[in-house]
Tab-separated table of N, CA, C and O in Angstrom:
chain	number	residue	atom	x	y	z
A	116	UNK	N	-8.057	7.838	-4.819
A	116	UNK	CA	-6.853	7.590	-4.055
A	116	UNK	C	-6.103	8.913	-3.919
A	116	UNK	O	-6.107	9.653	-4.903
A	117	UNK	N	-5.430	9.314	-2.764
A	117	UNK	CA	-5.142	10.433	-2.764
A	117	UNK	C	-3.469	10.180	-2.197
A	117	UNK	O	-2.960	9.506	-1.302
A	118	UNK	N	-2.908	11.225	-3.369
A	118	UNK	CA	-1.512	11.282	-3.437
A	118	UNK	C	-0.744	11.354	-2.003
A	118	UNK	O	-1.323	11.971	-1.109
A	119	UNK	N	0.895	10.591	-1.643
A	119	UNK	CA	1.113	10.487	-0.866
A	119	UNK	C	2.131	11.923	-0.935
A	119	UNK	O	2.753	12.410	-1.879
A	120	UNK	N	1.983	12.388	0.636
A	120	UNK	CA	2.297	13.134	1.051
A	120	UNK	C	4.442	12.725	1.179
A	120	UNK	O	4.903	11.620	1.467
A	121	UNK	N	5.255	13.960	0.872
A	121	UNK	CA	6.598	13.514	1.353
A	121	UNK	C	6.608	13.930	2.936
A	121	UNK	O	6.333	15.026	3.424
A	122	UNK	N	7.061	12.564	3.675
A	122	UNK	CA	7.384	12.764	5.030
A	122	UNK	C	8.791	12.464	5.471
A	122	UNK	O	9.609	11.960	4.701
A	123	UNK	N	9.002	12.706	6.436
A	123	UNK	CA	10.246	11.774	7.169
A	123	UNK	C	9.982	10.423	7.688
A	123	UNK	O	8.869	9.904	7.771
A	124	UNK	N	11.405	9.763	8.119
A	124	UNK	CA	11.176	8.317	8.458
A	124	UNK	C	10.421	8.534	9.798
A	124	UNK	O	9.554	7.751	10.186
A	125	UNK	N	10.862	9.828	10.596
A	125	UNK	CA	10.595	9.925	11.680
A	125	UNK	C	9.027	9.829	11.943
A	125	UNK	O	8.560	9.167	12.870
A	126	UNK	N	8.238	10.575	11.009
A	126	UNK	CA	6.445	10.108	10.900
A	126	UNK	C	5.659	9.115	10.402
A	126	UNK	O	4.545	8.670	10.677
A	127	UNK	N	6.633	8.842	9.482
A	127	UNK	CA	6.372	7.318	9.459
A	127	UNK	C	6.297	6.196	10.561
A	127	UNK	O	5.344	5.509	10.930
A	128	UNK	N	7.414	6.226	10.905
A	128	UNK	CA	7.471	5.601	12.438
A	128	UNK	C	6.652	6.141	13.245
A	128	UNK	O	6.610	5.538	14.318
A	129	UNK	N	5.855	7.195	13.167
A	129	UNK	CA	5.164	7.435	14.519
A	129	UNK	C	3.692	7.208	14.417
A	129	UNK	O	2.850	7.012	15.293
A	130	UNK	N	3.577	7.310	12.734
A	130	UNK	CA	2.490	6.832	11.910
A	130	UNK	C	1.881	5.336	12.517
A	130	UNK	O	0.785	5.176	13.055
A	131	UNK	N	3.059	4.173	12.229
A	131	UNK	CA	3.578	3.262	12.058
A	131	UNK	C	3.031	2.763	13.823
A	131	UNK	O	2.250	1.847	14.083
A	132	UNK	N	3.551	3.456	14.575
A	132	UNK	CA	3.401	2.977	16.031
A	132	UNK	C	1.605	3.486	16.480
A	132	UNK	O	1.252	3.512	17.659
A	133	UNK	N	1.126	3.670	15.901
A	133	UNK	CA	-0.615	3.923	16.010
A	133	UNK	C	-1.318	2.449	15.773
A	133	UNK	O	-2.232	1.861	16.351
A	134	UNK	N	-0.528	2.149	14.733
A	134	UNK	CA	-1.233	0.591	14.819
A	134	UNK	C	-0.727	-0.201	15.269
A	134	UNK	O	-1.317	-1.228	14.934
A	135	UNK	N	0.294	-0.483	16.046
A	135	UNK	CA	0.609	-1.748	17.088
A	135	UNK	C	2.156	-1.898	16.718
A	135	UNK	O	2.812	-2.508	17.562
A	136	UNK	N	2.875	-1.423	15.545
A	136	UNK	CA	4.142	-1.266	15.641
A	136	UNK	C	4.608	-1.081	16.360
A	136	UNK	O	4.160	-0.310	17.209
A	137	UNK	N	5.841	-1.687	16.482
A	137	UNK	CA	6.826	-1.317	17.868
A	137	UNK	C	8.401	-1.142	16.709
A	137	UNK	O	8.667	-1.657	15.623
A	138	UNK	N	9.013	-0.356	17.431
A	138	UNK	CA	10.966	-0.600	17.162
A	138	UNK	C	11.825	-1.733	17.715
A	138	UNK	O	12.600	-1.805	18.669
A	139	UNK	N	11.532	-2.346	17.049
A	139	UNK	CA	12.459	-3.734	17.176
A	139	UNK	C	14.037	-3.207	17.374
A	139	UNK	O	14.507	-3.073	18.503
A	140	UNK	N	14.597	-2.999	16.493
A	140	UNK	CA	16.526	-2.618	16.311
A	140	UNK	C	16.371	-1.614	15.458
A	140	UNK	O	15.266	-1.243	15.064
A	141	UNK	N	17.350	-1.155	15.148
A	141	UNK	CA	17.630	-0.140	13.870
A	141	UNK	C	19.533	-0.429	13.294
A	141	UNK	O	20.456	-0.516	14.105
A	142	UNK	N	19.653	-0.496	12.247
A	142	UNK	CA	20.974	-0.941	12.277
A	142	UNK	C	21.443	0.063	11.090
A	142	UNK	O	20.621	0.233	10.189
A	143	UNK	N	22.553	0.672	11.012
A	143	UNK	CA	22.775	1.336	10.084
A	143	UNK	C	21.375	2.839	9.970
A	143	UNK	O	21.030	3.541	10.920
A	144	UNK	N	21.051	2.894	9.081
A	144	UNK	CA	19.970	4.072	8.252
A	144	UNK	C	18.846	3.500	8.088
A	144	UNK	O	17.951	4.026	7.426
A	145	UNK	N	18.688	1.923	8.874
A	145	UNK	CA	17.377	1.517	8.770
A	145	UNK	C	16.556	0.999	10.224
A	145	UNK	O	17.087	0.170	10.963
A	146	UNK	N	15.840	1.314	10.384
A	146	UNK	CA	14.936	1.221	11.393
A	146	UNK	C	13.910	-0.131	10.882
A	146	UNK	O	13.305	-0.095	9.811
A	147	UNK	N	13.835	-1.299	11.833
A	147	UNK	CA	13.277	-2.472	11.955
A	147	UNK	C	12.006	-2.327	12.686
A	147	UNK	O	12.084	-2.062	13.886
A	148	UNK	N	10.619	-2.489	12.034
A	148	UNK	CA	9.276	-2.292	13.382
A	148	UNK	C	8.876	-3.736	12.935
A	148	UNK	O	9.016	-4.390	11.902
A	149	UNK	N	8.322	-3.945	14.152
A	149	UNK	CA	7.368	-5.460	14.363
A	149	UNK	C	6.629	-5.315	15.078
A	149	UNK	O	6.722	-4.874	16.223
A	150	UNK	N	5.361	-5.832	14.240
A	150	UNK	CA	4.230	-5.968	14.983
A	150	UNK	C	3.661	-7.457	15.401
A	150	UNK	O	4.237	-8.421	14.896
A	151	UNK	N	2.487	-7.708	16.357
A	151	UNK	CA	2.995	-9.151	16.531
A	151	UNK	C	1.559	-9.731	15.849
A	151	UNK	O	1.631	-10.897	15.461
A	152	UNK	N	0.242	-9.035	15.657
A	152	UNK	CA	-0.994	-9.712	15.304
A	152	UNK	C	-1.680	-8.824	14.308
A	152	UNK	O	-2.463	-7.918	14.596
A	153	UNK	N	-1.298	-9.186	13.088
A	153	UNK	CA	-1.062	-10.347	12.601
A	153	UNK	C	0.798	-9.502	12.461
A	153	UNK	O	1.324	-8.390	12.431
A	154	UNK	N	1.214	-11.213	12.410
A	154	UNK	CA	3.219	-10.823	12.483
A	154	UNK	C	3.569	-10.322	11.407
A	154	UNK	O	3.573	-11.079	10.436
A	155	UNK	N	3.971	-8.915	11.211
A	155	UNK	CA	4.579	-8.363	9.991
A	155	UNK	C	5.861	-7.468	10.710
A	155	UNK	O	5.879	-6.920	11.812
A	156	UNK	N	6.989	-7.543	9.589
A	156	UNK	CA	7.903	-6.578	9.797
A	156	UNK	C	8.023	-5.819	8.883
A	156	UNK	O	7.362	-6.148	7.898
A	157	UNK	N	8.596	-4.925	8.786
A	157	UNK	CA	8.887	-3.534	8.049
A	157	UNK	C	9.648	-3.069	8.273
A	157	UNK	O	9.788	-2.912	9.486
A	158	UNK	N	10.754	-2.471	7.364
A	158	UNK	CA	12.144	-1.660	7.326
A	158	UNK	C	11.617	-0.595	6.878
A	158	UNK	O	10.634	-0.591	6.136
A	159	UNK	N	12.308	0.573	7.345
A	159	UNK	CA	11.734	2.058	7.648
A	159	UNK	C	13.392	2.597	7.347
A	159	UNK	O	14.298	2.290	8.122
A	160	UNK	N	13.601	3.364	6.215
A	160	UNK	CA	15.044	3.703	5.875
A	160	UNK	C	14.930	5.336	6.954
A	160	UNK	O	14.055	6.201	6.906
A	161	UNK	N	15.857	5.286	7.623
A	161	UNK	CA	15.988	6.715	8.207
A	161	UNK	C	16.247	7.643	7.771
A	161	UNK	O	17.477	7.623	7.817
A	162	UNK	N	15.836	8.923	7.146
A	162	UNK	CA	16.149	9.542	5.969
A	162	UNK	C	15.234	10.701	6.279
A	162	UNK	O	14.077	10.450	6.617
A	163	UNK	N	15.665	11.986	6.191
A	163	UNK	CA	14.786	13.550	6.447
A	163	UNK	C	13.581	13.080	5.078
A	163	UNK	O	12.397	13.418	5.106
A	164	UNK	N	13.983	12.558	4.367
A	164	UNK	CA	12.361	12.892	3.683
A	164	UNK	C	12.651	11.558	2.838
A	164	UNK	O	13.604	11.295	2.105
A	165	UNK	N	11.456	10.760	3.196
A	165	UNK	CA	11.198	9.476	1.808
A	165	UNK	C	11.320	9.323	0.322
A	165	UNK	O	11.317	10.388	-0.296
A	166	UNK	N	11.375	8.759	-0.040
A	166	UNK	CA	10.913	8.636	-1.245
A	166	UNK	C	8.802	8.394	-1.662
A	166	UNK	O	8.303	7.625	-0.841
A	167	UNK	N	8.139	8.742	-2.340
A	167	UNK	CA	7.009	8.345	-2.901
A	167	UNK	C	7.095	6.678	-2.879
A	167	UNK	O	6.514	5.989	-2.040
A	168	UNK	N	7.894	6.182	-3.911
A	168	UNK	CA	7.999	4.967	-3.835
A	168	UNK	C	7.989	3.825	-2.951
A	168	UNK	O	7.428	2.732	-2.873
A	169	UNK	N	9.178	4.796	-2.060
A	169	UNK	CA	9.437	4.022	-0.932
A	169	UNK	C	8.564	3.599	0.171
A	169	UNK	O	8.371	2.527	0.744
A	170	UNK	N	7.995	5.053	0.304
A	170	UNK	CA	6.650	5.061	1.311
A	170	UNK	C	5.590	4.324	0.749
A	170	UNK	O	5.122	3.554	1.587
A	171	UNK	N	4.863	4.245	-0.675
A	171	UNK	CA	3.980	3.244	-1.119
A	171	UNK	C	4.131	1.863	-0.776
A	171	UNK	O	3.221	1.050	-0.616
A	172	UNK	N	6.051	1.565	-0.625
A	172	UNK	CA	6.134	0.229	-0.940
A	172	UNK	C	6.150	-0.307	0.618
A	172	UNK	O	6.116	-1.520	0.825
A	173	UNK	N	6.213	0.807	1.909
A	173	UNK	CA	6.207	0.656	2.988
A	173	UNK	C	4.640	0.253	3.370
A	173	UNK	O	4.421	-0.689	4.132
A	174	UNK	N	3.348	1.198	2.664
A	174	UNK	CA	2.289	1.159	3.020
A	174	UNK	C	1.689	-0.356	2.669
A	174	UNK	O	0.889	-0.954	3.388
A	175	UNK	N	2.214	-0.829	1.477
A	175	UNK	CA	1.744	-2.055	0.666
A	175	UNK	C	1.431	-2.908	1.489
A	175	UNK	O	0.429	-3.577	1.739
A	176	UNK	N	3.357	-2.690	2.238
A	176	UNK	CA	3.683	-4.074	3.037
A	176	UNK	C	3.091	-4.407	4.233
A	176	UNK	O	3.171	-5.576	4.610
A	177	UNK	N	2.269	-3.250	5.176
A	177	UNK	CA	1.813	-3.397	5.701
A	177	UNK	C	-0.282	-3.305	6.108
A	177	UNK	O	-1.093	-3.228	7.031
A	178	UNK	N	-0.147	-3.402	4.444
A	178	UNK	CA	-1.540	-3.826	4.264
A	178	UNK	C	-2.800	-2.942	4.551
A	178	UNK	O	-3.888	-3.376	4.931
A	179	UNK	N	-2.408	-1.343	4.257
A	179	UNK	CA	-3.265	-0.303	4.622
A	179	UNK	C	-3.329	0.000	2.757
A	179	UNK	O	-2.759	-0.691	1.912
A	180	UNK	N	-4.165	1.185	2.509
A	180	UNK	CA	-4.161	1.643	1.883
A	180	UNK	C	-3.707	2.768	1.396
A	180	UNK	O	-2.655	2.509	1.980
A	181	UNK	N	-3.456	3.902	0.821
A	181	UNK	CA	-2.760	5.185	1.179
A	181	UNK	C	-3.971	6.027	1.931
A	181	UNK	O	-3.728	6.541	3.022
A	182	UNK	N	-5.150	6.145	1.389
A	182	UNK	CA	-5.785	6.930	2.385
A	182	UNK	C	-5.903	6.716	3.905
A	182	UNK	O	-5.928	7.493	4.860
A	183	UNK	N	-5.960	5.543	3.795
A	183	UNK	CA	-5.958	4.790	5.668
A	183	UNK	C	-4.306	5.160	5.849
A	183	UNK	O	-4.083	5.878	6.824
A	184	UNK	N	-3.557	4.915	5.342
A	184	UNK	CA	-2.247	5.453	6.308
A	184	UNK	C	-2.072	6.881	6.000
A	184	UNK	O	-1.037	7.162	6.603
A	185	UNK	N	-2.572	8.164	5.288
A	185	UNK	CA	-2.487	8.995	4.924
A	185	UNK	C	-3.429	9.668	6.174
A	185	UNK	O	-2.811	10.519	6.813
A	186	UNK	N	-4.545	9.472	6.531
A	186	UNK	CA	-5.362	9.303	8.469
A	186	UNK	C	-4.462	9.223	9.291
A	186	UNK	O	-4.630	9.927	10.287
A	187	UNK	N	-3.132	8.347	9.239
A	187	UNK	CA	-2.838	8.119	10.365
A	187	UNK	C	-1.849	8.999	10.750
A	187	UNK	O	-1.505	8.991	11.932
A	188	UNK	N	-1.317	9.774	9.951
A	188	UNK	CA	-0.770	10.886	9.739
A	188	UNK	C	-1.196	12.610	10.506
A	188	UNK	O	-0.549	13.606	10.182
């Protein structure tokens, strides 16, 4: 497994929109994506650089692995 890289929300999200994500709203410092098949959402905190954590707990939720979203990068 190979360590996650620190990014911004901004590559995340762009990460994020490779696989069928879209930007739903953003309200405050958080950015809302939805995808529709299979239906998952995800909150994306807007922020110059992530947390490790945060980004793991982003990758979890949307059911990649870190190397497969660490590709999409």
């Amino acid at each position: 497994m190979s360590k996650l890289p620190v990014i911004s929300a901004a590559e995340c999200v762009k990460a994020l929109e490779q696989i069928g994500f879209a930007v739903a709203r953003q309200r405050g410092s958080h950015i809302v994506l939805v995808r529709e098949d299979p239906r998952t959402t995800v909150s994306v905190p807007a922020h110059k650089e992530l947390d490790r954590g945060t980004l793991r707990a982003i990758v979890r939720q949307i059911g990649l692995s870190v190397d497969q979203f660490v590709e999409l990068l």
